[in-house]
Coordinates of C-alpha atoms in Angstrom, one line a residue:
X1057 CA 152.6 223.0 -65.8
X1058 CA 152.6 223.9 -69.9
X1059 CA 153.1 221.2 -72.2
X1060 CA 155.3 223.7 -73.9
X1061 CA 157.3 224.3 -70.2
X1062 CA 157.5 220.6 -69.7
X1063 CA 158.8 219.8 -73.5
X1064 CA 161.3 222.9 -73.2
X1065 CA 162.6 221.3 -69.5
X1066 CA 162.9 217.9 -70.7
X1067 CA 164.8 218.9 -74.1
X1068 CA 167.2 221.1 -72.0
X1069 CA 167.8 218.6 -69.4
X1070 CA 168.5 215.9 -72.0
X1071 CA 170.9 217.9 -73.6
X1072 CA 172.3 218.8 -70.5
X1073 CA 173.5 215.4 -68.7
X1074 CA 174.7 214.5 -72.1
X1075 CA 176.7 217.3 -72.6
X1076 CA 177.9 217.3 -68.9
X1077 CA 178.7 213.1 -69.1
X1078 CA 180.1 213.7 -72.5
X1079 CA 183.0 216.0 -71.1
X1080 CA 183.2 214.0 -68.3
X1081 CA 183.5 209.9 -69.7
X1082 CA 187.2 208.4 -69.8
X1083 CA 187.1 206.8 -72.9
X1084 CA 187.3 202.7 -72.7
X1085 CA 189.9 201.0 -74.0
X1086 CA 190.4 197.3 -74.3
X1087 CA 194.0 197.6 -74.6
X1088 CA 194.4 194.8 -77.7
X1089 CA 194.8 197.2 -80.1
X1090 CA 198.1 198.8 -81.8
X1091 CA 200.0 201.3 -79.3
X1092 CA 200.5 204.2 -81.3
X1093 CA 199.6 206.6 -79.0
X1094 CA 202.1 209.6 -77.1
X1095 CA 203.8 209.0 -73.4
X1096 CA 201.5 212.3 -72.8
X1097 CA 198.4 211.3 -74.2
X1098 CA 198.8 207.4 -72.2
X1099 CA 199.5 209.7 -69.1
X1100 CA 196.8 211.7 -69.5
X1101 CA 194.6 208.9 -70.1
X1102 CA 195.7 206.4 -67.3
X1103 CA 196.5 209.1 -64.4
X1104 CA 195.0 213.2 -65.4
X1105 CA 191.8 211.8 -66.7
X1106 CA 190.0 210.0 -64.3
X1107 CA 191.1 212.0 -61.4
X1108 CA 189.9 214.9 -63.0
X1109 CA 186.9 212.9 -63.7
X1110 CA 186.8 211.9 -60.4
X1111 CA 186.8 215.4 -59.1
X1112 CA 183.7 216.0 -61.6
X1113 CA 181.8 213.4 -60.5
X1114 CA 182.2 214.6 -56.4
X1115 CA 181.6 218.0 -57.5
X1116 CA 178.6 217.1 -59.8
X1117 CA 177.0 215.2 -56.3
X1118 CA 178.0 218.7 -54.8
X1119 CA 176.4 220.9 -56.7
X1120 CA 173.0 218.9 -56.7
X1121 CA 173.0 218.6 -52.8
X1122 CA 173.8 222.9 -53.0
X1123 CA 171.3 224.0 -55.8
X1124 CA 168.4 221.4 -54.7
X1125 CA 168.5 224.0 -51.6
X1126 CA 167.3 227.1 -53.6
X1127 CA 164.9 225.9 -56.4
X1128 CA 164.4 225.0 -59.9
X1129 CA 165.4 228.7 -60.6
X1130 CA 168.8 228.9 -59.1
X1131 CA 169.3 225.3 -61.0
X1132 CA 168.4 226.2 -64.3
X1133 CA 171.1 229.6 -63.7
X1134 CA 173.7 227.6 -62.2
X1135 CA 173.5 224.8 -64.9
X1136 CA 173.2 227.8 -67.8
X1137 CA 176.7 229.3 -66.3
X1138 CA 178.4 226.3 -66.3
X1139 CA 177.4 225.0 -69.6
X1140 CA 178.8 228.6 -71.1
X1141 CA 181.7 228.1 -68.9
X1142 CA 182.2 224.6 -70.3
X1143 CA 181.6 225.9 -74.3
X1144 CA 183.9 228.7 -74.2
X1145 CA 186.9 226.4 -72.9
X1146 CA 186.2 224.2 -75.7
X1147 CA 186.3 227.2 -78.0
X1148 CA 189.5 228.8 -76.3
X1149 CA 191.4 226.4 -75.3
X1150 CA 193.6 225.7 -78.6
X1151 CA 194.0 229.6 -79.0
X1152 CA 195.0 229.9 -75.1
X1153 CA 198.9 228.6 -73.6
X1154 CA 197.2 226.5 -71.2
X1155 CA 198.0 222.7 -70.5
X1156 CA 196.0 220.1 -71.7
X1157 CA 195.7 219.2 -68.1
X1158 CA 194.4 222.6 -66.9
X1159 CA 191.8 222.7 -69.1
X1160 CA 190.8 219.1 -68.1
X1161 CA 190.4 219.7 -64.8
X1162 CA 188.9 222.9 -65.7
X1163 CA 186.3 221.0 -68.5
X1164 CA 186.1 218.5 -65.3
X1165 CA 184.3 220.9 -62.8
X1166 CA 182.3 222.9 -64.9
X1167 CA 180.7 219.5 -66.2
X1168 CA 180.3 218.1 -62.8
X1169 CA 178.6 221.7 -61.7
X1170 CA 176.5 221.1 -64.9
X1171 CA 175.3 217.6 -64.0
X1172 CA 174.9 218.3 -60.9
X1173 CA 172.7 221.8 -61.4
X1174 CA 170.9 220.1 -64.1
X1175 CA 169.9 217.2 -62.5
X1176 CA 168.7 219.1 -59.2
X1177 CA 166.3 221.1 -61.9
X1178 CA 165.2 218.7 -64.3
X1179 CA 164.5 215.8 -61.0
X1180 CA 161.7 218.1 -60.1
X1181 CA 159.0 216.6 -62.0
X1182 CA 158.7 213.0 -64.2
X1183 CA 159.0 214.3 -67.6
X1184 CA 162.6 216.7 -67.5
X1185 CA 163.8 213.8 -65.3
X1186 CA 162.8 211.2 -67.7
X1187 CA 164.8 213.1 -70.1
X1188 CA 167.7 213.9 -67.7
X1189 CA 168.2 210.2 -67.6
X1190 CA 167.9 209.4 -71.3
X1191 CA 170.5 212.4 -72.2
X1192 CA 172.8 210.9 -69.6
X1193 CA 172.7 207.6 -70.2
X1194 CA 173.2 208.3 -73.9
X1195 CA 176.2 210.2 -73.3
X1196 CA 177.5 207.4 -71.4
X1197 CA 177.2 205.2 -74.2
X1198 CA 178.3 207.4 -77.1
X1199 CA 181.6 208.6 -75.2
X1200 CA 182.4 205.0 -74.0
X1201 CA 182.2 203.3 -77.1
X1202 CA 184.0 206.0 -79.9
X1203 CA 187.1 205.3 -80.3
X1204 CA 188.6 207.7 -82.0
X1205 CA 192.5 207.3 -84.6
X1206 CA 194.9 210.4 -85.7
X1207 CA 193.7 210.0 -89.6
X1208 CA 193.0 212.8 -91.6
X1209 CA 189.7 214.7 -90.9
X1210 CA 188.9 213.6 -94.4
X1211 CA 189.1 209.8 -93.8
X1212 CA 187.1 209.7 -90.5
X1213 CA 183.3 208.7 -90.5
X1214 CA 180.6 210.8 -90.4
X1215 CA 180.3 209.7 -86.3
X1216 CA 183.7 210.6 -86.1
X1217 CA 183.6 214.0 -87.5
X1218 CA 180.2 214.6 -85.7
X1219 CA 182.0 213.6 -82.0
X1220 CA 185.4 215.1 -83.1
X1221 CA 185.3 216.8 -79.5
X1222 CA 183.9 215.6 -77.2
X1223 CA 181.3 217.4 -76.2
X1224 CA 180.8 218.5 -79.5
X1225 CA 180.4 222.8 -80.1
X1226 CA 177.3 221.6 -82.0
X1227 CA 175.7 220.2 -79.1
X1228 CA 177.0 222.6 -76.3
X1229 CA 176.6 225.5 -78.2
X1230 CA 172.5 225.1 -78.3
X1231 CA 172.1 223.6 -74.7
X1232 CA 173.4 227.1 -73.7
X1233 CA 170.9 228.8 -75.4
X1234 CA 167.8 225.9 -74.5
X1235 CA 169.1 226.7 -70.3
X1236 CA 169.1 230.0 -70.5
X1237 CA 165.8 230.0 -71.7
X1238 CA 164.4 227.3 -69.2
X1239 CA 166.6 229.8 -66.3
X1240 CA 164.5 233.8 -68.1
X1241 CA 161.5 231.6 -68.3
X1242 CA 161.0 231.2 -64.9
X1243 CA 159.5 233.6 -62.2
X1244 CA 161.9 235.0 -59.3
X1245 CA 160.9 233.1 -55.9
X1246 CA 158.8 235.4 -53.6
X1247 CA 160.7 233.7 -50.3
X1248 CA 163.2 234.9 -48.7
X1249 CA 165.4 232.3 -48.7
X1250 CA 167.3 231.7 -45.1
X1251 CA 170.1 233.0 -43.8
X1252 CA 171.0 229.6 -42.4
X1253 CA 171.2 227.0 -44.0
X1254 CA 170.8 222.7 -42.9
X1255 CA 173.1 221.5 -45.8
X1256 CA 173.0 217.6 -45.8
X1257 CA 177.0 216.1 -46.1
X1258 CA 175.9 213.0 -46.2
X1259 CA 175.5 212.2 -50.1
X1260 CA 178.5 214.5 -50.3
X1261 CA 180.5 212.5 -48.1
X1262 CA 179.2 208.7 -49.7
X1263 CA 180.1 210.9 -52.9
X1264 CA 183.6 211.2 -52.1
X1265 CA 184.2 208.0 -50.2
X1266 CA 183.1 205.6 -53.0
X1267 CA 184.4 207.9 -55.8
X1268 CA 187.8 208.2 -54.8
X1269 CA 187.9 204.3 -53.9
X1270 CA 187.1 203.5 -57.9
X1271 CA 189.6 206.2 -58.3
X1272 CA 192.2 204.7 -56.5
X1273 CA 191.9 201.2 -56.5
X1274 CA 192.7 200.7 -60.4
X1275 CA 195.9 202.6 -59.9
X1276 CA 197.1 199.6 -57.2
X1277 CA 196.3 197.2 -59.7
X1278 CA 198.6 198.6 -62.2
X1279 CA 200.9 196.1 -62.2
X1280 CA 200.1 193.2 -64.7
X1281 CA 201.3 190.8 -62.0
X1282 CA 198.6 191.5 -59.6
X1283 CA 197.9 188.6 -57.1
X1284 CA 194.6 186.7 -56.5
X1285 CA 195.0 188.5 -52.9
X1286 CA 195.2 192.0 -54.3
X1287 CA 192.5 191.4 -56.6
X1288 CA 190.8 190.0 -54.0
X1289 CA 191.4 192.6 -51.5
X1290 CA 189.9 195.3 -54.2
X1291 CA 187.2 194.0 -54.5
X1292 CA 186.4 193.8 -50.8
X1293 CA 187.6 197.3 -50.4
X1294 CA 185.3 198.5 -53.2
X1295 CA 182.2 197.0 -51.6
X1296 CA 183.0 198.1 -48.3
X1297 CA 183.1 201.7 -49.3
X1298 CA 179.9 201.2 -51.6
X1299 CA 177.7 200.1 -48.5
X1300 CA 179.0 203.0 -46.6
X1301 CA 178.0 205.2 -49.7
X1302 CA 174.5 203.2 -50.0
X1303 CA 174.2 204.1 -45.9
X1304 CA 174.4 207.6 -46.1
X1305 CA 172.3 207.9 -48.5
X1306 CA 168.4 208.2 -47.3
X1307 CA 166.4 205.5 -47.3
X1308 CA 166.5 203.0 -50.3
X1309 CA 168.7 205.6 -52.4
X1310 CA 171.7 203.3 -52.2
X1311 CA 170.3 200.8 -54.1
X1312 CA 170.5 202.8 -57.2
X1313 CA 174.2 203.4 -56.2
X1314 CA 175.2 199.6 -55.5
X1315 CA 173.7 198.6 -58.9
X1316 CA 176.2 201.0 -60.8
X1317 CA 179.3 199.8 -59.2
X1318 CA 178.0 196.3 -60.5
X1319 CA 177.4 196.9 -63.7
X1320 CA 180.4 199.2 -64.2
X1321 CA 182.2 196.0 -63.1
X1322 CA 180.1 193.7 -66.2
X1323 CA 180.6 196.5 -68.3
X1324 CA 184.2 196.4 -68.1
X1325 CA 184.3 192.6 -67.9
X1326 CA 182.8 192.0 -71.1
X1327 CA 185.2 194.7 -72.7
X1328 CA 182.3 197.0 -74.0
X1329 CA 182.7 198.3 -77.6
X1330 CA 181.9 199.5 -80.9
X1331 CA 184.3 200.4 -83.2
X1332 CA 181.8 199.5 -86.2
X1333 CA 180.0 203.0 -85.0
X1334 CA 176.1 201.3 -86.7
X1335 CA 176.7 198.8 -83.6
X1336 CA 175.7 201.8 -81.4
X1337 CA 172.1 202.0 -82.5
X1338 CA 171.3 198.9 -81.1
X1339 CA 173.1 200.0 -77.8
X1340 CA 170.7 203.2 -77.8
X1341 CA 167.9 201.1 -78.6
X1342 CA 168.4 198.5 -76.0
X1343 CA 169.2 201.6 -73.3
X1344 CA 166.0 203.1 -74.0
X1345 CA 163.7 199.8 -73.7
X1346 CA 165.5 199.3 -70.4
X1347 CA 164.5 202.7 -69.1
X1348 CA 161.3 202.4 -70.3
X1349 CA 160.8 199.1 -68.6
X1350 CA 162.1 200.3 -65.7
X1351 CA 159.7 203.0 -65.8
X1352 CA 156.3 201.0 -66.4
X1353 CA 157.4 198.1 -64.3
X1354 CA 159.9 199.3 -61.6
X1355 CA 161.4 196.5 -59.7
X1356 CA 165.2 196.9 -58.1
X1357 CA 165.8 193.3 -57.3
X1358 CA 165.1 192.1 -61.1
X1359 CA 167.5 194.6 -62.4
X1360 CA 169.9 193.3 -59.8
X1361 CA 169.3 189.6 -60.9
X1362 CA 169.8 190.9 -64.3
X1363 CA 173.0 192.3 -63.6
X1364 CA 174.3 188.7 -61.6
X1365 CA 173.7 187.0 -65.2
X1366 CA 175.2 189.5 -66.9
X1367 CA 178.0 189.0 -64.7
X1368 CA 177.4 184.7 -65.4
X1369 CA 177.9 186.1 -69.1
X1370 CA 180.9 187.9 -68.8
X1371 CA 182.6 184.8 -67.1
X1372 CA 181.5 182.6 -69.5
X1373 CA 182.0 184.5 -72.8
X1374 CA 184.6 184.9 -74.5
X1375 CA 187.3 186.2 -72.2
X1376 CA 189.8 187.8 -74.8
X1377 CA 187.7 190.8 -75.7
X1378 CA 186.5 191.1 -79.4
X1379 CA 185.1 194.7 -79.7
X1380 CA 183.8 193.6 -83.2
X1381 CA 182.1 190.1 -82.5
X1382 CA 178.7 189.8 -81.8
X1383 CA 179.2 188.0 -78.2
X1384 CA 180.5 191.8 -77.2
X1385 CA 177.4 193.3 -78.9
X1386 CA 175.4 191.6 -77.5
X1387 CA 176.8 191.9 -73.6
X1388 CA 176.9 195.4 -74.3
X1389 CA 173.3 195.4 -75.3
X1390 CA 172.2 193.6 -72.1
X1391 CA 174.6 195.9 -69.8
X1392 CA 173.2 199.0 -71.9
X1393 CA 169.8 197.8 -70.9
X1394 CA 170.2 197.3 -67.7
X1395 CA 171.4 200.2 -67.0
X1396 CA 168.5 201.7 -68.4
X1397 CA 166.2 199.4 -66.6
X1398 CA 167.8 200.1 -63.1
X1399 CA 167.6 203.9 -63.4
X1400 CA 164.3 203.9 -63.9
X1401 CA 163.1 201.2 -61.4
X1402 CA 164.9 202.4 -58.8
X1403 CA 162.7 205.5 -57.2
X1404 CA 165.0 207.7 -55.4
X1405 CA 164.3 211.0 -52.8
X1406 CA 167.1 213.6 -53.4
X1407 CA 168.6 214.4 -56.9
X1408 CA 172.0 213.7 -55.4
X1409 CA 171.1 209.6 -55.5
X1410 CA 171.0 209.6 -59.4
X1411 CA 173.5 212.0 -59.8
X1412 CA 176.3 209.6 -57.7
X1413 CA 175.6 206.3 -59.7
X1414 CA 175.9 208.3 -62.9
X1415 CA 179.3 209.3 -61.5
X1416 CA 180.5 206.2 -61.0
X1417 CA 179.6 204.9 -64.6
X1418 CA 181.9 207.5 -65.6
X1419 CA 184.7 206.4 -63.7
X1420 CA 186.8 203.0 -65.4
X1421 CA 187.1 200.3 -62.3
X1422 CA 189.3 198.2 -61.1
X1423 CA 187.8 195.6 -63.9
X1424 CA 189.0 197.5 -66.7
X1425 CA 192.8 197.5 -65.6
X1426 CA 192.3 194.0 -65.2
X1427 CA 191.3 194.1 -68.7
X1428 CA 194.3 195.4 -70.1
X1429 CA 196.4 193.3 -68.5
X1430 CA 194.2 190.5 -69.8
X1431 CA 194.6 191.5 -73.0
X1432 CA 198.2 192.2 -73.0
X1433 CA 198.9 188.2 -71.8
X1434 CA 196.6 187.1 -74.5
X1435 CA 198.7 188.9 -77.4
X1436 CA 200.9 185.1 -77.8
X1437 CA 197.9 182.9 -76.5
X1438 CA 194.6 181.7 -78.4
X1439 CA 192.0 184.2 -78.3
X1440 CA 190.5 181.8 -75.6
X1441 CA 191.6 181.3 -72.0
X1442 CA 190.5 179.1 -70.0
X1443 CA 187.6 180.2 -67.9
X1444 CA 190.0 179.9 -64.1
X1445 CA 192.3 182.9 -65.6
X1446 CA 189.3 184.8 -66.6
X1447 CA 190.5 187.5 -64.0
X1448 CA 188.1 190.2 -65.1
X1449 CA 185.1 187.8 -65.1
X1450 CA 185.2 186.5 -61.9
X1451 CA 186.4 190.1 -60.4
X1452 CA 182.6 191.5 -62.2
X1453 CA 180.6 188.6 -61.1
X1454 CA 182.0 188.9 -57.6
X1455 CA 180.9 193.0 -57.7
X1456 CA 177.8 192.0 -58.9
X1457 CA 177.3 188.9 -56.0
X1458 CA 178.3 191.6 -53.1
X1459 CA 175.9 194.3 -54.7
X1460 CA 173.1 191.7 -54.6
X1461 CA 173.4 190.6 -51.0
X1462 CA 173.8 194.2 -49.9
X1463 CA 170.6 196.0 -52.0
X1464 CA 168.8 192.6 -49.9
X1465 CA 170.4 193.4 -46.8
X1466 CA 169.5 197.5 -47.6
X1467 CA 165.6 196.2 -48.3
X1468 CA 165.3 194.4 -44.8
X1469 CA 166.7 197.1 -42.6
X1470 CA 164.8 200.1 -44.4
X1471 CA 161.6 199.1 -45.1
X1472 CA 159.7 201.2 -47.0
X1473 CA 157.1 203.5 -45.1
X1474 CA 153.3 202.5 -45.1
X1475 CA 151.4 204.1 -48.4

């Protein structure tokens, strides 16, 4: 192929996934700061958000399993549609009488179709995937680390103003125009494709099983007087559906799949943040090294290693979360790496098995609720506990332990084929 074809795929593909996990993040919040927000908007955030999310990331798995079927072509259209569907609700939505949770759900889908459609097309060849993953990623980290107050537009940062929405019409606006041209670009397929079609429900199903289980979970630990058991019974129940996930999945796929679940556990343990908006240029820095490692030196069981001292980290830190002190910066650094290390170690065969762990980053786990309930205990107590009712930490390092065993247990009973 073109150098020009293969710069043009890999811009439009980066813009793409972050576009498409930009609309889709739920925003993380610690939970020790000021409550000054609306019984709507703590509604929409706790219950309307991540079930829409949810629905986006099974739908995102959806569409990749569904487009991967017909070619690059009809994923480039599909993803071009969907990205105009998901601008002009951005741009209509304040002149139109919908609810805020129509257009949710409806920002919801079109994003998952996007990352779905996207990553079917730009998973093709190396370099459009190796931007797919950086655009992603990047998203991930910019929409889980603004944090955004009512001020006036005038005293907001520049970061604030330039994510106002998120995504922002600056970004969506031009990834429209950059698919449509990857989509016109491309020559119409001489086969005829078949009538019938062999569509694989596998990833769809581990899709829905392990999505819906993050989904749910967090809403049973609500309560801020959850019980060891409960905890304990979550975390089991998470597991459980994340090696049924990692089994339907072909070959070594899972993998990829049980390493997200951990370190969206860590993540959440060590209360990832930035309000000081300069502390995310380290994050993208580390991110980037990571997935650069991971590409030159791919090797799944280090980055699962990595994340088990991550997850020795976020027991041992400092358990009342600090989204300003350099302890968090520098656990989100290492999570931010390892993420980017453990996408591009792990080698998968369908798009579907990158597009499913990116879903589940999306998604806030069962560790974040813990989280707030951490912090709302800790509001009359020193800002250190001691490390026995460090609830979150020892939920994220047992996520991480489970993960381990299984992606071992995964390696010995499907060896990889003879070269």
């Amino acid at each position: 192929m073109q150098p020009p074809r293969q710069v043009l795929d890999t811009v439009a593909a980066s813009a793409a996934a972050a576009v498409a996990c930009l609309a889709l993040i739920v925003p993380v919040d610690t939970g020790c700061g000021p409550v000054e927000s609306s019984a709507l908007q703590m509604t929409l955030l706790t219950i309307t958000v991540p079930r829409a999310t949810a629905a986006g990331a099974v739908v995102a798995v959806l569409a990749a399993v569904c487009v991967s079927m017909f070619g690059p072509r009809v994923a480039w259209a599909t993803a071009t549609v969907t990205a105009l569907l998901l601008a002009g609700d951005h741009l209509l939505v304040t002149a139109t009488p919908a609810s805020l949770s129509t257009a949710n759900f409806v920002d919801s889908l079109s994003a998952g179709v996007l990352l779905g459609a996207a990553g079917a097309g730009a998973l093709e060849y190396r370099p459009p995937a190796i931007g797919y993953l950086f655009g992603a990623l990047s998203g991930l980290a910019i929409g889980d680390h603004l944090e955004f107050s009512g001020s006036a537009h005038e005293g907001r940062t520049l970061v604030e103003r330039a994510f106002n929405d998120l995504p922002p019409t600056w970004l969506t606006v031009p990834t429209v125009g950059l698919l449509a041209i990857c989509w016109l670009s491309r020559r119409r397929p001489v086969d005829v494709y078949p009538t019938t079609l062999n569509l694989p429900f596998g990833p769809v199903l581990a899709a829905a099983v392990v999505i819906t289980t993050i989904t749910v979970v967090p809403e049973r630990l609500m309560h801020p007087g959850a019980a060891p058991l409960a905890i304990a019974a979550a975390v089991l129940i998470t597991l459980a559906a994340t090696v049924f996930a990692a089994l339907l999945l072909p070959g070594r796929d899972g993998t990829l799949t049980l390493l997200a679940v951990a370190l969206a556990g860590i993540g959440s343990a060590i209360a990832v943040g930035a309000q000081a908006h300069w502390k995310l240029a380290p994050m993208l820095i580390a991110m980037s090294l990571g997935l650069a490692a991971g590409l030159l030196r791919p090797a799944p069981l280090a980055a699962g290693a990595g994340v088990l001292a991550a997850g020795v980290f976020a027991l041992l830190g400092p358990t009342a979360p600090q989204d300003d002190s350099w302890p968090t910066l520098i656990g989100s650094c290492a999570v931010a790496a390892l993420a980017g290390y453990s996408f591009g170690a792990v080698r998968t065969r369908i798009a579907a098995s990158v597009v499913l762990p990116l879903g589940i980053l999306l998604l806030p786990s069962a560790v974040l609720t813990l989280e707030n309930h951490s912090c709302a205990n800790t509001s009359t107590h020193s800002s250190a506990l001691d490390v026995t009712e460090n609830r979150p930490g020892w939920t994220g390092l047992a996520l991480a332990v489970g993960c381990l065993l299984v992606i071992l247990g995964l390696r010995r009973l499907r060896p990889e084929p003879a070269p």
